[in-house]
Amino acid sequence: MEMKLGIVGLDSSHVSAFTHLLNDPQDPFHLEGARVAWAYPGVPSMDFDFSYNRLDGYTRELRDEFGVEMLDSEEAVAEMADAIFLEQVDSRKRVEQFSKIVTFGKPIFVDKAFALNTADAAQMIGLAQRYKTPLMSCSALRYCQGMNVAMADDSSGSILGADFFGPMPIQPTQNQFFWYGVHTADMLLRAMGRGCESVRVTHTEHHDQMTALWKDGRIGTIRGVRGGANCFGGVIHREKGSQYLNSENDEIPYYASLLAVILSMFQTGTQPDSNEELMEVMRFLEAANQSLKDGRAVRL
């Protein structure tokens, strides 16, 4: 039976990508079994151009091209839908909006960034646990094709370390690394697993270098780039060799790879990542922000 999904917040480019993949059978990466049926556009953030410049356009696209019915509140979407995408691009609104939909107990995917600090993240996870709501939140890069292939191939032994790179623009309203740092942080922490102990940031005008130490002595790094190539990738170092990946080499778009994982969670109610893993990503980004201010290593 086809699931009918709802979206809260229509000011993110991700709402267009997900709806195309689900509602357009002609899309070469179309995913069956669900479609977007309802949406609440939300209220744009007037101090954030990515919000106020895009909401009207994506609302028209979903309504006029895909027949998505527009509703007048977050709760109306949560009541109608089998599962919900929380997509409002301004993560300052996360706790308020999440609190309105989590009480329905339906699976929720919260797009990046899950929150802009660990206190809000912990509050939202607590609500999900209270209402027994399946919850998922991550960057699309966490489940891009290159990462999936590399993580599935352990023929070269266990992972000894990893180095990732990607664009690192800063949005003034979105708390430094929480805006784009989540992409490479998700890649690094998926590869390395839990147990990151500390992170230290070296900052210049065009780069941020994050060096992270794990409790077992392994080291992982992130190079955030401003003004360089607009792609993501990295190297995973194993006992007998290293695996290189680059998002530009993936045959499957990373939104399609991510959406396949989201749909599985929506259909089964089983989270692909634990709440503890999600919180570790949040703590990593918060520690990196603190290190950015004073240059010292900060414990998670």
PDB file of C-alpha atoms in Angstrom:
ATOM      1  CA  MET A   1       0.000   0.000   0.000  1.00  0.00           C
ATOM      2  CA  GLU A   2       1.384   3.408  -0.991  1.00  0.00           C
ATOM      3  CA  MET A   3       2.353   5.694   1.877  1.00  0.00           C
ATOM      4  CA  LYS A   4       1.112   9.276   1.785  1.00  0.00           C
ATOM      5  CA  LEU A   5       3.724  11.664   3.120  1.00  0.00           C
ATOM      6  CA  GLY A   6       3.665  15.214   4.407  1.00  0.00           C
ATOM      7  CA  ILE A   7       6.203  18.026   4.386  1.00  0.00           C
ATOM      8  CA  VAL A   8       6.536  20.810   6.932  1.00  0.00           C
ATOM      9  CA  GLY A   9       8.403  23.828   5.545  1.00  0.00           C
ATOM     10  CA  LEU A  10       8.791  24.526   1.820  1.00  0.00           C
ATOM     11  CA  ASP A  11      11.795  26.873   1.762  1.00  0.00           C
ATOM     12  CA  SER A  12      14.458  24.187   1.201  1.00  0.00           C
ATOM     13  CA  SER A  13      15.660  22.877  -2.157  1.00  0.00           C
ATOM     14  CA  HIS A  14      15.380  19.399  -0.657  1.00  0.00           C
ATOM     15  CA  VAL A  15      11.570  19.506  -0.830  1.00  0.00           C
ATOM     16  CA  SER A  16      11.786  19.794  -4.607  1.00  0.00           C
ATOM     17  CA  ALA A  17      14.354  16.999  -4.868  1.00  0.00           C
ATOM     18  CA  PHE A  18      12.399  14.585  -2.667  1.00  0.00           C
ATOM     19  CA  THR A  19       9.052  15.316  -4.323  1.00  0.00           C
ATOM     20  CA  HIS A  20      10.485  14.791  -7.817  1.00  0.00           C
ATOM     21  CA  LEU A  21      11.954  11.444  -6.775  1.00  0.00           C
ATOM     22  CA  LEU A  22       8.705  10.275  -5.162  1.00  0.00           C
ATOM     23  CA  ASN A  23       5.929  11.792  -7.287  1.00  0.00           C
ATOM     24  CA  ASP A  24       7.411  11.704 -10.790  1.00  0.00           C
ATOM     25  CA  PRO A  25       7.412   8.161 -12.256  1.00  0.00           C
ATOM     26  CA  GLN A  26       9.502   9.459 -15.180  1.00  0.00           C
ATOM     27  CA  ASP A  27      12.370  10.506 -12.946  1.00  0.00           C
ATOM     28  CA  PRO A  28      15.273   8.096 -13.686  1.00  0.00           C
ATOM     29  CA  PHE A  29      15.778   7.573  -9.944  1.00  0.00           C
ATOM     30  CA  HIS A  30      12.095   7.397  -9.023  1.00  0.00           C
ATOM     31  CA  LEU A  31      11.359   5.561  -5.774  1.00  0.00           C
ATOM     32  CA  GLU A  32       8.100   3.651  -5.473  1.00  0.00           C
ATOM     33  CA  GLY A  33       5.924   3.008  -2.447  1.00  0.00           C
ATOM     34  CA  ALA A  34       5.247   6.552  -1.278  1.00  0.00           C
ATOM     35  CA  ARG A  35       4.325   9.997  -2.521  1.00  0.00           C
ATOM     36  CA  VAL A  36       4.122  13.497  -1.089  1.00  0.00           C
ATOM     37  CA  ALA A  37       0.439  14.307  -0.618  1.00  0.00           C
ATOM     38  CA  TRP A  38       0.309  17.232   1.835  1.00  0.00           C
ATOM     39  CA  ALA A  39       2.483  20.148   2.883  1.00  0.00           C
ATOM     40  CA  TYR A  40       2.494  23.162   5.165  1.00  0.00           C
ATOM     41  CA  PRO A  41       4.633  25.905   3.558  1.00  0.00           C
ATOM     42  CA  GLY A  42       5.585  27.513   6.854  1.00  0.00           C
ATOM     43  CA  VAL A  43       6.531  31.113   7.563  1.00  0.00           C
ATOM     44  CA  PRO A  44       9.731  32.443   5.954  1.00  0.00           C
ATOM     45  CA  SER A  45      12.565  33.814   8.083  1.00  0.00           C
ATOM     46  CA  MET A  46      12.996  37.375   6.882  1.00  0.00           C
ATOM     47  CA  ASP A  47      16.608  37.605   8.104  1.00  0.00           C
ATOM     48  CA  PHE A  48      17.621  34.507   6.106  1.00  0.00           C
ATOM     49  CA  ASP A  49      17.620  34.861   2.315  1.00  0.00           C
ATOM     50  CA  PHE A  50      17.592  31.112   1.670  1.00  0.00           C
ATOM     51  CA  SER A  51      14.207  31.092   3.393  1.00  0.00           C
ATOM     52  CA  TYR A  52      12.336  34.152   2.144  1.00  0.00           C
ATOM     53  CA  ASN A  53      13.666  33.929  -1.427  1.00  0.00           C
ATOM     54  CA  ARG A  54      12.595  30.338  -2.025  1.00  0.00           C
ATOM     55  CA  LEU A  55       9.395  29.553  -0.134  1.00  0.00           C
ATOM     56  CA  ASP A  56       6.918  30.877  -2.707  1.00  0.00           C
ATOM     57  CA  GLY A  57       8.642  29.158  -5.627  1.00  0.00           C
ATOM     58  CA  TYR A  58       8.791  25.714  -4.045  1.00  0.00           C
ATOM     59  CA  THR A  59       5.206  26.062  -2.801  1.00  0.00           C
ATOM     60  CA  ARG A  60       4.006  26.727  -6.350  1.00  0.00           C
ATOM     61  CA  GLU A  61       6.097  23.874  -7.741  1.00  0.00           C
ATOM     62  CA  LEU A  62       4.732  21.257  -5.345  1.00  0.00           C
ATOM     63  CA  ARG A  63       1.151  22.494  -5.644  1.00  0.00           C
ATOM     64  CA  ASP A  64       0.972  23.110  -9.397  1.00  0.00           C
ATOM     65  CA  GLU A  65       3.313  20.436 -10.803  1.00  0.00           C
ATOM     66  CA  PHE A  66       2.740  17.595  -8.361  1.00  0.00           C
ATOM     67  CA  GLY A  67      -0.722  18.230  -6.935  1.00  0.00           C
ATOM     68  CA  VAL A  68       0.459  18.456  -3.328  1.00  0.00           C
ATOM     69  CA  GLU A  69      -2.352  19.825  -1.150  1.00  0.00           C
ATOM     70  CA  MET A  70      -1.367  22.810   0.982  1.00  0.00           C
ATOM     71  CA  LEU A  71      -2.523  22.756   4.603  1.00  0.00           C
ATOM     72  CA  ASP A  72      -2.545  25.538   7.168  1.00  0.00           C
ATOM     73  CA  SER A  73      -0.470  24.140  10.045  1.00  0.00           C
ATOM     74  CA  GLU A  74       2.191  21.666  11.086  1.00  0.00           C
ATOM     75  CA  GLU A  75      -0.408  19.701  13.049  1.00  0.00           C
ATOM     76  CA  ALA A  76      -2.696  19.383  10.025  1.00  0.00           C
ATOM     77  CA  VAL A  77       0.116  17.739   8.047  1.00  0.00           C
ATOM     78  CA  ALA A  78       1.000  15.404  10.919  1.00  0.00           C
ATOM     79  CA  GLU A  79      -2.611  14.347  11.336  1.00  0.00           C
ATOM     80  CA  MET A  80      -3.083  13.490   7.649  1.00  0.00           C
ATOM     81  CA  ALA A  81       0.272  11.983   6.681  1.00  0.00           C
ATOM     82  CA  ASP A  82       1.678   8.516   7.326  1.00  0.00           C
ATOM     83  CA  ALA A  83       5.125  10.036   7.913  1.00  0.00           C
ATOM     84  CA  ILE A  84       6.600  13.537   7.877  1.00  0.00           C
ATOM     85  CA  PHE A  85       9.564  15.434   6.444  1.00  0.00           C
ATOM     86  CA  LEU A  86      10.508  18.438   8.591  1.00  0.00           C
ATOM     87  CA  GLU A  87      12.230  20.613   5.987  1.00  0.00           C
ATOM     88  CA  GLN A  88      12.065  24.246   7.150  1.00  0.00           C
ATOM     89  CA  VAL A  89      15.519  25.530   6.216  1.00  0.00           C
ATOM     90  CA  ASP A  90      15.924  27.694   9.337  1.00  0.00           C
ATOM     91  CA  SER A  91      16.934  25.309  12.121  1.00  0.00           C
ATOM     92  CA  ARG A  92      16.220  27.965  14.748  1.00  0.00           C
ATOM     93  CA  LYS A  93      12.586  26.851  14.366  1.00  0.00           C
ATOM     94  CA  ARG A  94      13.277  23.155  14.918  1.00  0.00           C
ATOM     95  CA  VAL A  95      12.127  22.723  18.524  1.00  0.00           C
ATOM     96  CA  GLU A  96       8.910  24.691  18.021  1.00  0.00           C
ATOM     97  CA  GLN A  97       7.905  22.825  14.864  1.00  0.00           C
ATOM     98  CA  PHE A  98       9.079  19.411  16.019  1.00  0.00           C
ATOM     99  CA  SER A  99       7.074  19.789  19.231  1.00  0.00           C
ATOM    100  CA  LYS A 100       3.905  20.257  17.176  1.00  0.00           C
ATOM    101  CA  ILE A 101       4.280  17.067  15.115  1.00  0.00           C
ATOM    102  CA  VAL A 102       6.082  14.591  17.392  1.00  0.00           C
ATOM    103  CA  THR A 103       3.001  13.977  19.565  1.00  0.00           C
ATOM    104  CA  PHE A 104       1.315  12.124  16.653  1.00  0.00           C
ATOM    105  CA  GLY A 105       3.876   9.310  16.956  1.00  0.00           C
ATOM    106  CA  LYS A 106       4.464   9.066  13.206  1.00  0.00           C
ATOM    107  CA  PRO A 107       7.949   8.638  11.705  1.00  0.00           C
ATOM    108  CA  ILE A 108       9.776  11.938  11.180  1.00  0.00           C
ATOM    109  CA  PHE A 109      12.784  12.821   9.073  1.00  0.00           C
ATOM    110  CA  VAL A 110      14.355  16.107  10.177  1.00  0.00           C
ATOM    111  CA  ASP A 111      16.568  17.572   7.479  1.00  0.00           C
ATOM    112  CA  LYS A 112      19.933  19.110   8.250  1.00  0.00           C
ATOM    113  CA  ALA A 113      20.694  20.672  10.580  1.00  0.00           C
ATOM    114  CA  PHE A 114      18.775  18.651  13.153  1.00  0.00           C
ATOM    115  CA  ALA A 115      19.344  21.467  15.642  1.00  0.00           C
ATOM    116  CA  LEU A 116      21.754  24.344  16.186  1.00  0.00           C
ATOM    117  CA  ASN A 117      22.966  23.281  19.635  1.00  0.00           C
ATOM    118  CA  THR A 118      23.069  20.171  21.759  1.00  0.00           C
ATOM    119  CA  ALA A 119      20.437  21.401  24.234  1.00  0.00           C
ATOM    120  CA  ASP A 120      17.784  21.672  21.497  1.00  0.00           C
ATOM    121  CA  ALA A 121      18.880  18.335  20.021  1.00  0.00           C
ATOM    122  CA  ALA A 122      18.544  16.602  23.388  1.00  0.00           C
ATOM    123  CA  GLN A 123      15.099  18.152  23.924  1.00  0.00           C
ATOM    124  CA  MET A 124      13.863  16.895  20.555  1.00  0.00           C
ATOM    125  CA  ILE A 125      15.255  13.397  21.070  1.00  0.00           C
ATOM    126  CA  GLY A 126      13.624  13.326  24.492  1.00  0.00           C
ATOM    127  CA  LEU A 127      10.269  14.192  22.923  1.00  0.00           C
ATOM    128  CA  ALA A 128      10.693  11.480  20.287  1.00  0.00           C
ATOM    129  CA  GLN A 129      11.399   8.918  23.000  1.00  0.00           C
ATOM    130  CA  ARG A 130       8.451  10.107  25.101  1.00  0.00           C
ATOM    131  CA  TYR A 131       6.002   9.740  22.204  1.00  0.00           C
ATOM    132  CA  LYS A 132       7.688   6.622  20.752  1.00  0.00           C
ATOM    133  CA  THR A 133       8.274   8.438  17.464  1.00  0.00           C
ATOM    134  CA  PRO A 134      10.761   6.929  14.966  1.00  0.00           C
ATOM    135  CA  LEU A 135      13.282   9.664  14.210  1.00  0.00           C
ATOM    136  CA  MET A 136      15.968  10.171  11.597  1.00  0.00           C
ATOM    137  CA  SER A 137      18.137  13.171  10.798  1.00  0.00           C
ATOM    138  CA  CYS A 138      21.310  13.450   8.764  1.00  0.00           C
ATOM    139  CA  SER A 139      23.011  14.989   5.786  1.00  0.00           C
ATOM    140  CA  ALA A 140      22.401  13.383   2.405  1.00  0.00           C
ATOM    141  CA  LEU A 141      26.160  12.748   2.261  1.00  0.00           C
ATOM    142  CA  ARG A 142      25.989  10.278   5.153  1.00  0.00           C
ATOM    143  CA  TYR A 143      24.266   7.825   2.798  1.00  0.00           C
ATOM    144  CA  CYS A 144      25.679   8.848  -0.575  1.00  0.00           C
ATOM    145  CA  GLN A 145      26.544   6.004  -2.929  1.00  0.00           C
ATOM    146  CA  GLY A 146      30.296   6.321  -2.388  1.00  0.00           C
ATOM    147  CA  MET A 147      29.916   6.091   1.384  1.00  0.00           C
ATOM    148  CA  ASN A 148      27.578   3.112   1.112  1.00  0.00           C
ATOM    149  CA  VAL A 149      29.983   1.229  -1.155  1.00  0.00           C
ATOM    150  CA  ALA A 150      33.021   2.009   0.986  1.00  0.00           C
ATOM    151  CA  MET A 151      31.345   1.038   4.249  1.00  0.00           C
ATOM    152  CA  ALA A 152      30.053  -2.223   2.781  1.00  0.00           C
ATOM    153  CA  ASP A 153      33.532  -3.278   1.599  1.00  0.00           C
ATOM    154  CA  ASP A 154      35.646  -4.307   4.581  1.00  0.00           C
ATOM    155  CA  SER A 155      37.946  -6.561   2.556  1.00  0.00           C
ATOM    156  CA  SER A 156      40.898  -4.345   3.528  1.00  0.00           C
ATOM    157  CA  GLY A 157      40.242  -4.713   7.222  1.00  0.00           C
ATOM    158  CA  SER A 158      39.018  -2.412   9.955  1.00  0.00           C
ATOM    159  CA  ILE A 159      39.021   1.371   9.711  1.00  0.00           C
ATOM    160  CA  LEU A 160      42.110   3.054  11.171  1.00  0.00           C
ATOM    161  CA  GLY A 161      41.245   6.649  10.256  1.00  0.00           C
ATOM    162  CA  ALA A 162      39.493   8.857   7.715  1.00  0.00           C
ATOM    163  CA  ASP A 163      39.862  12.237   6.032  1.00  0.00           C
ATOM    164  CA  PHE A 164      36.960  14.090   4.388  1.00  0.00           C
ATOM    165  CA  PHE A 165      36.551  17.339   2.483  1.00  0.00           C
ATOM    166  CA  GLY A 166      33.725  19.523   1.286  1.00  0.00           C
ATOM    167  CA  PRO A 167      32.426  23.080   0.933  1.00  0.00           C
ATOM    168  CA  MET A 168      32.052  24.979   4.225  1.00  0.00           C
ATOM    169  CA  PRO A 169      30.094  28.218   3.666  1.00  0.00           C
ATOM    170  CA  ILE A 170      28.927  30.045   6.773  1.00  0.00           C
ATOM    171  CA  GLN A 171      25.375  31.341   7.303  1.00  0.00           C
ATOM    172  CA  PRO A 172      25.250  33.986  10.068  1.00  0.00           C
ATOM    173  CA  THR A 173      21.900  32.764  11.449  1.00  0.00           C
ATOM    174  CA  GLN A 174      22.756  29.048  11.487  1.00  0.00           C
ATOM    175  CA  ASN A 175      25.501  28.779  14.133  1.00  0.00           C
ATOM    176  CA  GLN A 176      28.744  28.362  12.193  1.00  0.00           C
ATOM    177  CA  PHE A 177      29.518  24.693  11.440  1.00  0.00           C
ATOM    178  CA  PHE A 178      25.947  23.462  12.000  1.00  0.00           C
ATOM    179  CA  TRP A 179      24.975  24.862   8.571  1.00  0.00           C
ATOM    180  CA  TYR A 180      27.355  22.994   6.241  1.00  0.00           C
ATOM    181  CA  GLY A 181      29.788  21.273   8.571  1.00  0.00           C
ATOM    182  CA  VAL A 182      27.118  18.657   9.210  1.00  0.00           C
ATOM    183  CA  HIS A 183      27.763  17.173   5.740  1.00  0.00           C
ATOM    184  CA  THR A 184      31.384  16.192   6.298  1.00  0.00           C
ATOM    185  CA  ALA A 185      30.811  15.529  10.008  1.00  0.00           C
ATOM    186  CA  ASP A 186      28.178  12.936   9.104  1.00  0.00           C
ATOM    187  CA  MET A 187      30.577  11.300   6.655  1.00  0.00           C
ATOM    188  CA  LEU A 188      33.427  11.228   9.169  1.00  0.00           C
ATOM    189  CA  LEU A 189      31.380   9.941  12.091  1.00  0.00           C
ATOM    190  CA  ARG A 190      29.663   7.291   9.994  1.00  0.00           C
ATOM    191  CA  ALA A 191      33.070   6.013   8.875  1.00  0.00           C
ATOM    192  CA  MET A 192      34.763   6.181  12.258  1.00  0.00           C
ATOM    193  CA  GLY A 193      31.871   5.194  14.485  1.00  0.00           C
ATOM    194  CA  ARG A 194      31.097   6.471  17.960  1.00  0.00           C
ATOM    195  CA  GLY A 195      33.768   7.422  20.437  1.00  0.00           C
ATOM    196  CA  CYS A 196      35.068  10.787  19.240  1.00  0.00           C
ATOM    197  CA  GLU A 197      36.827  12.346  22.228  1.00  0.00           C
ATOM    198  CA  SER A 198      37.896  15.818  21.071  1.00  0.00           C
ATOM    199  CA  VAL A 199      38.145  18.108  18.057  1.00  0.00           C
ATOM    200  CA  ARG A 200      40.444  20.995  17.230  1.00  0.00           C
ATOM    201  CA  VAL A 201      39.902  23.577  14.462  1.00  0.00           C
ATOM    202  CA  THR A 202      42.466  25.543  12.507  1.00  0.00           C
ATOM    203  CA  HIS A 203      40.807  28.477  10.718  1.00  0.00           C
ATOM    204  CA  THR A 204      41.794  30.719   7.809  1.00  0.00           C
ATOM    205  CA  GLU A 205      39.735  32.874   5.473  1.00  0.00           C
ATOM    206  CA  HIS A 206      39.372  30.079   2.918  1.00  0.00           C
ATOM    207  CA  HIS A 207      39.638  26.882   4.978  1.00  0.00           C
ATOM    208  CA  ASP A 208      38.689  25.213   8.232  1.00  0.00           C
ATOM    209  CA  GLN A 209      40.668  22.141   9.222  1.00  0.00           C
ATOM    210  CA  MET A 210      39.127  19.930  11.919  1.00  0.00           C
ATOM    211  CA  THR A 211      41.290  17.286  13.556  1.00  0.00           C
ATOM    212  CA  ALA A 212      39.387  14.837  15.730  1.00  0.00           C
ATOM    213  CA  LEU A 213      40.755  12.276  18.174  1.00  0.00           C
ATOM    214  CA  TRP A 214      38.901   9.073  19.026  1.00  0.00           C
ATOM    215  CA  LYS A 215      39.103   7.370  22.423  1.00  0.00           C
ATOM    216  CA  ASP A 216      40.944   4.410  20.885  1.00  0.00           C
ATOM    217  CA  GLY A 217      43.660   6.660  19.445  1.00  0.00           C
ATOM    218  CA  ARG A 218      42.398   6.868  15.856  1.00  0.00           C
ATOM    219  CA  ILE A 219      42.404  10.247  14.108  1.00  0.00           C
ATOM    220  CA  GLY A 220      39.908  11.675  11.633  1.00  0.00           C
ATOM    221  CA  THR A 221      40.007  14.985   9.786  1.00  0.00           C
ATOM    222  CA  ILE A 222      37.732  17.345   7.871  1.00  0.00           C
ATOM    223  CA  ARG A 223      38.837  20.043   5.440  1.00  0.00           C
ATOM    224  CA  GLY A 224      36.111  22.639   4.942  1.00  0.00           C
ATOM    225  CA  VAL A 225      36.612  24.727   1.824  1.00  0.00           C
ATOM    226  CA  ARG A 226      35.358  28.199   0.914  1.00  0.00           C
ATOM    227  CA  GLY A 227      36.084  29.105  -2.686  1.00  0.00           C
ATOM    228  CA  GLY A 228      37.288  25.716  -3.919  1.00  0.00           C
ATOM    229  CA  ALA A 229      35.593  22.792  -5.640  1.00  0.00           C
ATOM    230  CA  ASN A 230      31.948  22.347  -4.704  1.00  0.00           C
ATOM    231  CA  CYS A 231      32.040  18.594  -4.101  1.00  0.00           C
ATOM    232  CA  PHE A 232      32.332  16.196  -1.187  1.00  0.00           C
ATOM    233  CA  GLY A 233      34.666  13.278  -0.741  1.00  0.00           C
ATOM    234  CA  GLY A 234      37.352  11.673   1.312  1.00  0.00           C
ATOM    235  CA  VAL A 235      39.627   8.768   2.058  1.00  0.00           C
ATOM    236  CA  ILE A 236      38.875   5.949   4.490  1.00  0.00           C
ATOM    237  CA  HIS A 237      42.062   4.306   5.739  1.00  0.00           C
ATOM    238  CA  ARG A 238      41.908   0.581   6.501  1.00  0.00           C
ATOM    239  CA  GLU A 239      44.461  -1.963   7.691  1.00  0.00           C
ATOM    240  CA  LYS A 240      45.411  -3.099   4.180  1.00  0.00           C
ATOM    241  CA  GLY A 241      44.586  -0.099   2.034  1.00  0.00           C
ATOM    242  CA  SER A 242      42.605   3.105   1.597  1.00  0.00           C
ATOM    243  CA  GLN A 243      39.294   3.795  -0.121  1.00  0.00           C
ATOM    244  CA  TYR A 244      38.778   7.068  -2.024  1.00  0.00           C
ATOM    245  CA  LEU A 245      35.330   8.482  -2.686  1.00  0.00           C
ATOM    246  CA  ASN A 246      34.023  11.618  -4.371  1.00  0.00           C
ATOM    247  CA  SER A 247      30.370  12.624  -4.680  1.00  0.00           C
ATOM    248  CA  GLU A 248      30.938  13.674  -8.291  1.00  0.00           C
ATOM    249  CA  ASN A 249      31.688  10.047  -9.201  1.00  0.00           C
ATOM    250  CA  ASP A 250      28.420   8.662  -7.812  1.00  0.00           C
ATOM    251  CA  GLU A 251      25.992   7.311 -10.405  1.00  0.00           C
ATOM    252  CA  ILE A 252      23.063   7.683  -8.008  1.00  0.00           C
ATOM    253  CA  PRO A 253      22.326  11.242  -6.775  1.00  0.00           C
ATOM    254  CA  TYR A 254      22.876  11.498  -3.048  1.00  0.00           C
ATOM    255  CA  TYR A 255      19.309  12.682  -2.463  1.00  0.00           C
ATOM    256  CA  ALA A 256      18.074   9.439  -4.018  1.00  0.00           C
ATOM    257  CA  SER A 257      20.442   7.353  -1.897  1.00  0.00           C
ATOM    258  CA  LEU A 258      19.313   9.174   1.239  1.00  0.00           C
ATOM    259  CA  LEU A 259      15.628   8.935   0.333  1.00  0.00           C
ATOM    260  CA  ALA A 260      15.859   5.152   0.017  1.00  0.00           C
ATOM    261  CA  VAL A 261      17.036   5.010   3.643  1.00  0.00           C
ATOM    262  CA  ILE A 262      14.349   7.456   4.776  1.00  0.00           C
ATOM    263  CA  LEU A 263      11.593   5.412   3.112  1.00  0.00           C
ATOM    264  CA  SER A 264      12.823   2.265   4.819  1.00  0.00           C
ATOM    265  CA  MET A 265      12.581   4.047   8.167  1.00  0.00           C
ATOM    266  CA  PHE A 266       9.128   5.401   7.307  1.00  0.00           C
ATOM    267  CA  GLN A 267       7.894   1.931   6.325  1.00  0.00           C
ATOM    268  CA  THR A 268       9.439  -0.103   9.141  1.00  0.00           C
ATOM    269  CA  GLY A 269       9.745   2.421  11.966  1.00  0.00           C
ATOM    270  CA  THR A 270      13.339   1.249  12.474  1.00  0.00           C
ATOM    271  CA  GLN A 271      15.913   4.037  12.771  1.00  0.00           C
ATOM    272  CA  PRO A 272      19.077   3.523  10.701  1.00  0.00           C
ATOM    273  CA  ASP A 273      21.130   5.460  13.244  1.00  0.00           C
ATOM    274  CA  SER A 274      20.677   5.524  16.996  1.00  0.00           C
ATOM    275  CA  ASN A 275      19.760   8.661  18.901  1.00  0.00           C
ATOM    276  CA  GLU A 276      23.180   8.419  20.552  1.00  0.00           C
ATOM    277  CA  GLU A 277      24.865   8.599  17.128  1.00  0.00           C
ATOM    278  CA  LEU A 278      22.795  11.649  16.231  1.00  0.00           C
ATOM    279  CA  MET A 279      23.748  13.343  19.499  1.00  0.00           C
ATOM    280  CA  GLU A 280      27.431  12.642  18.888  1.00  0.00           C
ATOM    281  CA  VAL A 281      27.231  14.517  15.566  1.00  0.00           C
ATOM    282  CA  MET A 282      25.633  17.438  17.416  1.00  0.00           C
ATOM    283  CA  ARG A 283      28.308  17.400  20.123  1.00  0.00           C
ATOM    284  CA  PHE A 284      31.026  17.226  17.459  1.00  0.00           C
ATOM    285  CA  LEU A 285      29.720  20.344  15.701  1.00  0.00           C
ATOM    286  CA  GLU A 286      29.273  22.236  18.961  1.00  0.00           C
ATOM    287  CA  ALA A 287      32.816  21.352  20.073  1.00  0.00           C
ATOM    288  CA  ALA A 288      34.159  22.433  16.670  1.00  0.00           C
ATOM    289  CA  ASN A 289      32.373  25.772  17.053  1.00  0.00           C
ATOM    290  CA  GLN A 290      33.992  26.266  20.446  1.00  0.00           C
ATOM    291  CA  SER A 291      37.424  25.356  19.078  1.00  0.00           C
ATOM    292  CA  LEU A 292      36.894  27.824  16.229  1.00  0.00           C
ATOM    293  CA  LYS A 293      36.708  30.609  18.829  1.00  0.00           C
ATOM    294  CA  ASP A 294      39.899  29.848  20.744  1.00  0.00           C
ATOM    295  CA  GLY A 295      41.892  27.335  18.683  1.00  0.00           C
ATOM    296  CA  ARG A 296      42.193  24.736  21.435  1.00  0.00           C
ATOM    297  CA  ALA A 297      41.134  21.107  21.398  1.00  0.00           C
ATOM    298  CA  VAL A 298      37.623  20.783  22.843  1.00  0.00           C
ATOM    299  CA  ARG A 299      36.252  17.590  24.363  1.00  0.00           C
ATOM    300  CA  LEU A 300      32.861  16.409  23.145  1.00  0.00           C
TER     301      LEU A 300
END
